[in-house]
CSV table of C-alpha atoms in Angstrom, one decimal:
chain,number,residue,atom,x,y,z
I,93,MET,CA,51.1,120.6,58.9
I,94,ALA,CA,52.8,118.8,61.8
I,95,ASN,CA,55.3,119.8,63.9
I,96,GLU,CA,58.8,118.4,63.5
I,97,ASN,CA,59.8,119.9,66.0
I,98,VAL,CA,58.1,117.9,68.4
I,99,GLN,CA,60.3,115.3,70.6
I,100,PRO,CA,59.2,112.2,70.9
I,101,LYS,CA,57.7,111.0,74.8
I,102,ARG,CA,60.7,108.9,76.4
I,103,SER,CA,59.7,106.6,79.4
I,104,ARG,CA,61.1,108.3,82.6
I,105,GLY,CA,60.5,104.2,83.7
I,106,ALA,CA,62.4,103.1,81.3
I,107,PHE,CA,65.5,105.4,81.6
I,108,PHE,CA,65.6,105.3,85.9
I,109,ALA,CA,65.7,101.7,84.9
I,110,LEU,CA,69.0,102.1,83.0
I,111,VAL,CA,70.7,104.6,85.2
I,112,VAL,CA,70.0,101.7,88.3
I,113,PHE,CA,70.6,99.6,86.3
I,114,GLY,CA,74.2,100.6,85.4
I,115,PHE,CA,75.0,102.1,88.6
I,116,ALA,CA,74.8,98.0,89.7
I,117,LEU,CA,77.4,97.0,87.2
I,118,GLY,CA,79.7,100.0,88.6
I,119,LEU,CA,78.8,98.4,91.9
I,120,ILE,CA,79.5,95.5,90.7
I,121,GLY,CA,83.1,96.7,89.2
I,122,LEU,CA,84.1,98.5,92.2
I,123,PHE,CA,84.4,95.4,94.8
I,124,TYR,CA,84.8,92.4,91.6
I,125,SER,CA,87.2,92.6,89.4
I,126,PRO,CA,88.2,89.3,87.9
I,127,ASP,CA,91.8,88.4,87.6
I,128,ASP,CA,91.1,87.7,83.6
I,129,ASP,CA,90.5,90.9,83.4
I,130,GLN,CA,93.1,92.6,85.0
I,131,PRO,CA,97.1,93.2,83.9
I,132,LYS,CA,99.7,91.6,85.6
I,133,SER,CA,100.2,93.3,88.6
I,134,PRO,CA,104.1,95.9,88.2
I,135,LEU,CA,104.3,94.2,92.7
I,136,ILE,CA,104.7,90.4,91.6
I,137,GLY,CA,107.9,89.5,91.9
I,138,SER,CA,109.3,92.7,93.6
I,139,GLU,CA,110.0,93.7,97.4
I,140,ALA,CA,106.7,93.9,99.6
I,141,PRO,CA,105.6,97.7,100.6
I,142,ALA,CA,106.5,96.9,104.4
I,143,PHE,CA,104.3,99.1,107.3
I,144,GLU,CA,103.5,98.1,110.7
I,145,PHE,CA,100.1,97.1,111.9
I,146,GLU,CA,98.7,95.4,115.0
I,147,THR,CA,97.2,92.5,116.0
I,148,LEU,CA,97.1,90.1,119.1
I,149,GLY,CA,97.6,93.0,120.9
I,150,ARG,CA,100.8,93.5,120.3
I,151,ARG,CA,102.6,95.8,117.4
I,152,GLU,CA,105.0,94.1,114.5
I,153,SER,CA,105.5,95.5,111.4
I,154,LEU,CA,105.8,93.2,108.0
I,155,LEU,CA,109.7,92.5,108.0
I,156,ASP,CA,109.1,90.8,111.7
I,157,LEU,CA,107.4,88.6,109.1
I,158,ARG,CA,110.6,87.5,107.0
I,159,GLY,CA,110.9,84.1,106.5
I,160,ARG,CA,106.7,82.9,106.5
I,161,VAL,CA,104.3,82.7,103.2
I,162,VAL,CA,102.9,86.0,104.6
I,163,LEU,CA,99.5,86.1,102.7
I,164,LEU,CA,97.7,89.8,103.2
I,165,ASN,CA,93.5,90.1,102.9
I,166,PHE,CA,92.0,93.9,102.3
I,167,TRP,CA,88.5,93.1,103.4
I,168,ALA,CA,85.6,94.8,104.9
I,169,SER,CA,82.3,94.0,106.6
I,170,TRP,CA,80.1,95.9,104.0
I,171,CYS,CA,81.1,93.6,101.1
I,172,ALA,CA,79.8,90.7,100.2
I,173,PRO,CA,82.3,89.2,98.6
I,174,CYS,CA,84.7,89.7,101.0
I,175,LEU,CA,82.5,87.4,103.5
I,176,GLU,CA,81.8,85.0,101.2
I,177,GLU,CA,85.6,84.3,101.3
I,178,MET,CA,85.8,84.6,105.0
I,179,ASP,CA,85.4,80.8,105.9
I,180,SER,CA,87.6,79.1,103.2
I,181,LEU,CA,90.1,81.9,104.9
I,182,SER,CA,89.8,81.1,108.1
I,183,GLN,CA,90.6,76.6,106.9
I,184,LEU,CA,92.9,77.5,105.0
I,185,GLU,CA,95.0,78.8,108.3
I,186,LYS,CA,94.2,76.2,110.2
I,187,LYS,CA,96.0,74.3,107.9
I,188,LEU,CA,99.3,75.5,107.4
I,189,PRO,CA,101.6,75.8,110.2
I,190,ASP,CA,101.7,78.7,111.4
I,191,ASP,CA,105.4,79.0,112.3
I,192,ARG,CA,105.9,78.6,108.1
I,193,PHE,CA,102.6,80.6,107.3
I,194,VAL,CA,100.9,84.1,108.9
I,195,LEU,CA,97.9,85.3,107.0
I,196,LEU,CA,97.1,89.1,107.6
I,197,MET,CA,93.8,90.1,107.4
I,198,ILE,CA,94.0,93.5,106.1
I,199,HIS,CA,90.6,95.9,107.2
I,200,VAL,CA,89.8,98.6,105.1
I,201,GLY,CA,87.1,101.4,106.3
I,202,GLU,CA,84.9,100.9,109.1
I,203,ASP,CA,83.8,100.2,112.2
I,204,GLN,CA,86.0,97.4,113.8
I,205,ASN,CA,82.6,97.0,116.6
I,206,GLU,CA,80.9,95.8,113.4
I,207,ALA,CA,83.5,93.6,111.4
I,208,ARG,CA,84.2,92.0,114.6
I,209,LYS,CA,80.9,90.0,114.4
I,210,VAL,CA,81.7,88.9,111.1
I,211,LEU,CA,81.9,85.0,111.7
I,212,HIS,CA,84.3,82.7,111.6
I,213,LEU,CA,87.2,84.9,111.5
I,214,PRO,CA,91.0,84.4,111.4
I,215,GLN,CA,93.2,85.6,114.2
I,216,ARG,CA,95.9,87.5,112.8
I,217,VAL,CA,93.1,91.0,111.9
I,218,VAL,CA,94.6,94.3,111.2
I,219,PHE,CA,92.6,97.9,112.2
I,220,ASP,CA,93.3,101.2,111.7
I,221,VAL,CA,96.0,101.2,108.5
I,222,LEU,CA,97.0,103.9,106.8
I,223,PRO,CA,95.9,105.0,103.4
I,224,SER,CA,98.9,104.6,102.1
I,225,VAL,CA,99.5,101.4,102.8
I,226,LEU,CA,96.2,99.9,101.1
I,227,SER,CA,98.4,102.2,97.9
I,228,ASP,CA,101.3,101.0,98.5
I,229,TYR,CA,99.3,96.6,97.4
I,230,SER,CA,96.8,99.5,94.7
I,231,VAL,CA,94.0,98.2,96.6
I,232,SER,CA,91.3,99.8,93.9
I,233,ALA,CA,88.7,96.3,94.9
I,234,LEU,CA,87.8,94.4,98.1
I,235,PRO,CA,88.4,92.1,98.4
I,236,HIS,CA,92.1,92.4,97.5
I,237,SER,CA,94.9,89.6,98.6
I,238,VAL,CA,98.5,89.7,98.0
I,239,LEU,CA,100.8,86.2,97.7
I,240,ILE,CA,104.7,87.1,99.7
I,241,ASP,CA,106.8,84.8,99.4
I,242,LYS,CA,109.7,84.0,102.8
I,243,ASP,CA,111.6,86.5,101.4
I,244,GLY,CA,109.4,88.8,101.4
I,245,VAL,CA,108.3,89.0,97.8
I,246,VAL,CA,105.2,89.4,96.1
I,247,VAL,CA,104.4,86.2,94.5
I,248,GLN,CA,100.9,86.9,93.2
I,249,GLU,CA,98.5,88.5,93.4
I,250,PHE,CA,94.3,88.1,93.8
I,251,ARG,CA,91.4,90.5,93.4
I,252,GLY,CA,88.6,89.4,94.0
I,253,PRO,CA,86.9,86.3,96.6
I,254,ARG,CA,88.7,82.8,96.6
I,255,ASP,CA,88.2,79.3,98.0
I,256,TRP,CA,91.2,79.5,99.4
I,257,VAL,CA,91.3,75.7,100.5
I,258,SER,CA,91.4,75.0,96.7
I,259,LYS,CA,94.0,72.1,95.1
I,260,GLU,CA,94.9,75.6,93.0
I,261,ILE,CA,95.3,78.4,95.5
I,262,LEU,CA,97.3,75.8,97.9
I,263,ASP,CA,99.5,74.6,95.7
I,264,GLU,CA,100.8,78.3,94.5
I,265,ILE,CA,100.8,79.3,98.7
I,266,GLN,CA,102.7,75.5,99.2
I,267,SER,CA,104.8,76.6,96.4
I,268,ALA,CA,106.1,79.2,97.9
I,269,LEU,CA,106.6,77.7,101.1
I,270,GLU,CA,108.3,75.8,99.6
I,271,THR,CA,111.5,77.8,97.7
I,272,LYS,CA,114.5,78.1,99.0
């Protein structure tokens, strides 16, 4: 008589592969979220949360940049999608006049020395922001970018890497530059 309580053997290898696959998908979802899957941000249309930072050897505030379009880019040197867009961010910074446009690279996390090794790093890198800044801008994955118009109003949020010199993005930034 067969024992009805015997469970079929499961392959540990298959189980392990499934766990690793799930973990990998979770990491991808954590660091790269396409805009199509994201609800419209409550920040869009509201005043950008102000914060202070140090860059180019001086202390500034986001409020000091009023009158210029600002692109905040939250990134980390260990984030592959962040590094993927670094060259196009540098190109964007060179294309636009610095008296009308500012790119602030908000470094998230680890050692500044590692971050400084990144090739094609734009000029203004901000280190040591308070965790409240990440919370205020709803940064839950990297890269995360926020476009702010001349009046300090958030006009767009971008989750995931971009080609920052693509026609679509340049048109959006140009539109922010031309607003009254």
